[in-house]
Amino acid sequence: MPDTTNPTSSPYRPSILVTGATGNLGREIVDRLQAHGARVRCLVRDQADARPGVESVVGDLREAGAVRDALVDIDAVFLIWPLLDSAPAHDLITELTTAAPRVVYLSSTAIDDGAARQSDPIVQVHADMEALLHDAGLRPVVLRSDTLASNARGWVQQLRAGDVVSGPETARTAVVDERDVADAAVTVLLAPDDHLNHGPHVLTGPELLSRADQIAHLGAALRRDLRFQALPADLARSRMLADGRPEPLVEALIAASVWRPESNRVTDHVERLAGRPAGTFARWAIDHAAEFN
Ligand SMILES: NC(=O)c1ccc[n+]([C@@H]2O[C@H](COP(=O)([O-])OP(=O)(O)OC[C@H]3O[C@@H](n4cnc5c(N)ncnc54)[C@H](OP(=O)(O)O)[C@@H]3O)[C@@H](O)[C@H]2O)c1
């Protein structure tokens, strides 16, 4: 009898569309789907970013025509919504409703299910997207991710220039390795219908970490004496604006730095989906140390 709980041994070989395929998480998902022998298609914004040997459709998540083309003969979609407003998702939702694939949506652990409004615009857009997908009758599989470890790549430039990383003070979060989120996503993308749990799956790392804790782990991995310098909100805001980040994103990042009880927890949901415990940020730092040289 086939082991239908293990996607690798399932006779079902679905076609999977990966959105955000060039991103930190999307790249890991494409790697894993290919290793599982799945048929993979990527939605990319620039043909130059198309991966050799992987089918791609060029377009934006907001373009109905591109999304329609990308969904032809697709069984399951790994869906991200990297925008700060859910209104432009209208056409995407319509196309998904017509094509009716399995939708696996990458959301946020910071959602407070009991709140009328979420604490910041990034969390709000994830809550809005979850609601839009449910209201359209798509029955999404919802993966709520904590802070991805790969966000640390945003510190590369500062760490090449010196030993101090500065930024807005943030609450501690259960930083999760994007490789674990990718493993969890692949499990639900490839699972047979009768083994599918729609969640929400709350994907966290094994411990709560501040930015200072993360920098200390990076320092240990790089054998350098690194330090995090917390900036007051006004200074953090002006530096991010000077770096060329768009104002709505800067305001969202400042608002996201407040403590939220929803982000202050550790779950075993990675282990439930991936079949092994979530990895530590210390491990991520060792595995990615070369990127910071
Ligand atoms: N990072 C976190 O801590 C975190 C936590 C919870 C949830 N999430 C969700 O996970 C998503 C992926 O995270 P990540 O770290 O992998 O992000 P990332 O590395 O910044 O990658 C973002 C991806 O989205 C694509 N993209 C951006 N705007 C698009 C558009 N309008 N149409 C089509 N594609 C577009 C980018 O394509 P280009 O290469 O063309 O720019 C890229 O492939 C985030 O967008 C967020 O919604 C993230």
JSON list of N, CA and C in Angstrom, two decimals, residues 22 50 56 67 88 105 128 157 159 163 170 181 189 260 262-263 287:
[
{"chain": "A", "resi": 22, "resn": "THR", "atom": "N", "xyz": [11.38, 34.22, -7.16]},
{"chain": "A", "resi": 22, "resn": "THR", "atom": "CA", "xyz": [12.75, 34.73, -7.12]},
{"chain": "A", "resi": 22, "resn": "THR", "atom": "C", "xyz": [13.14, 35.16, -5.70]},
{"chain": "A", "resi": 50, "resn": "ALA", "atom": "N", "xyz": [14.03, 34.43, -14.89]},
{"chain": "A", "resi": 50, "resn": "ALA", "atom": "CA", "xyz": [13.49, 33.07, -15.07]},
{"chain": "A", "resi": 50, "resn": "ALA", "atom": "C", "xyz": [14.61, 32.07, -14.84]},
{"chain": "A", "resi": 56, "resn": "SER", "atom": "N", "xyz": [8.44, 29.27, -16.85]},
{"chain": "A", "resi": 56, "resn": "SER", "atom": "CA", "xyz": [8.08, 30.55, -16.22]},
{"chain": "A", "resi": 56, "resn": "SER", "atom": "C", "xyz": [7.03, 31.28, -17.03]},
{"chain": "A", "resi": 67, "resn": "VAL", "atom": "N", "xyz": [-1.76, 36.27, -14.70]},
{"chain": "A", "resi": 67, "resn": "VAL", "atom": "CA", "xyz": [-2.18, 35.28, -13.70]},
{"chain": "A", "resi": 67, "resn": "VAL", "atom": "C", "xyz": [-2.99, 34.18, -14.40]},
{"chain": "A", "resi": 88, "resn": "PRO", "atom": "N", "xyz": [-5.70, 45.55, -5.04]},
{"chain": "A", "resi": 88, "resn": "PRO", "atom": "CA", "xyz": [-5.31, 45.09, -6.38]},
{"chain": "A", "resi": 88, "resn": "PRO", "atom": "C", "xyz": [-5.35, 43.56, -6.54]},
{"chain": "A", "resi": 105, "resn": "TYR", "atom": "N", "xyz": [-1.63, 29.83, 0.91]},
{"chain": "A", "resi": 105, "resn": "TYR", "atom": "CA", "xyz": [-1.32, 31.26, 1.08]},
{"chain": "A", "resi": 105, "resn": "TYR", "atom": "C", "xyz": [-0.34, 31.47, 2.24]},
{"chain": "A", "resi": 128, "resn": "ASP", "atom": "N", "xyz": [-6.52, 40.59, 5.43]},
{"chain": "A", "resi": 128, "resn": "ASP", "atom": "CA", "xyz": [-7.46, 40.88, 4.34]},
{"chain": "A", "resi": 128, "resn": "ASP", "atom": "C", "xyz": [-7.36, 39.80, 3.25]},
{"chain": "A", "resi": 157, "resn": "GLN", "atom": "N", "xyz": [24.94, 44.58, 3.98]},
{"chain": "A", "resi": 157, "resn": "GLN", "atom": "CA", "xyz": [25.72, 45.79, 3.67]},
{"chain": "A", "resi": 157, "resn": "GLN", "atom": "C", "xyz": [26.29, 46.42, 4.93]},
{"chain": "A", "resi": 159, "resn": "LEU", "atom": "N", "xyz": [27.00, 44.96, 7.68]},
{"chain": "A", "resi": 159, "resn": "LEU", "atom": "CA", "xyz": [28.04, 44.10, 8.27]},
{"chain": "A", "resi": 159, "resn": "LEU", "atom": "C", "xyz": [29.30, 44.06, 7.42]},
{"chain": "A", "resi": 163, "resn": "ASP", "atom": "N", "xyz": [30.92, 46.60, 12.35]},
{"chain": "A", "resi": 163, "resn": "ASP", "atom": "CA", "xyz": [30.47, 45.57, 13.28]},
{"chain": "A", "resi": 163, "resn": "ASP", "atom": "C", "xyz": [29.14, 45.91, 13.95]},
{"chain": "A", "resi": 170, "resn": "THR", "atom": "N", "xyz": [12.89, 46.18, 17.91]},
{"chain": "A", "resi": 170, "resn": "THR", "atom": "CA", "xyz": [11.74, 45.32, 17.60]},
{"chain": "A", "resi": 170, "resn": "THR", "atom": "C", "xyz": [11.46, 44.40, 18.77]},
{"chain": "A", "resi": 181, "resn": "VAL", "atom": "N", "xyz": [9.99, 26.73, 6.49]},
{"chain": "A", "resi": 181, "resn": "VAL", "atom": "CA", "xyz": [8.71, 27.17, 5.91]},
{"chain": "A", "resi": 181, "resn": "VAL", "atom": "C", "xyz": [8.53, 26.53, 4.53]},
{"chain": "A", "resi": 189, "resn": "LEU", "atom": "N", "xyz": [1.50, 21.55, -0.39]},
{"chain": "A", "resi": 189, "resn": "LEU", "atom": "CA", "xyz": [1.29, 21.66, -1.85]},
{"chain": "A", "resi": 189, "resn": "LEU", "atom": "C", "xyz": [1.12, 20.28, -2.48]},
{"chain": "A", "resi": 260, "resn": "ARG", "atom": "N", "xyz": [3.78, 42.30, 20.07]},
{"chain": "A", "resi": 260, "resn": "ARG", "atom": "CA", "xyz": [2.44, 41.76, 19.84]},
{"chain": "A", "resi": 260, "resn": "ARG", "atom": "C", "xyz": [2.39, 40.38, 20.48]},
{"chain": "A", "resi": 262, "resn": "GLU", "atom": "N", "xyz": [0.64, 37.91, 19.74]},
{"chain": "A", "resi": 262, "resn": "GLU", "atom": "CA", "xyz": [0.50, 36.85, 18.74]},
{"chain": "A", "resi": 262, "resn": "GLU", "atom": "C", "xyz": [1.87, 36.38, 18.23]},
{"chain": "A", "resi": 263, "resn": "SER", "atom": "N", "xyz": [2.86, 37.30, 18.25]},
{"chain": "A", "resi": 263, "resn": "SER", "atom": "CA", "xyz": [4.19, 36.94, 17.75]},
{"chain": "A", "resi": 263, "resn": "SER", "atom": "C", "xyz": [5.08, 36.39, 18.85]},
{"chain": "A", "resi": 287, "resn": "ASP", "atom": "N", "xyz": [25.08, 28.33, 8.53]},
{"chain": "A", "resi": 287, "resn": "ASP", "atom": "CA", "xyz": [24.91, 27.86, 7.15]},
{"chain": "A", "resi": 287, "resn": "ASP", "atom": "C", "xyz": [25.05, 28.98, 6.12]}
]
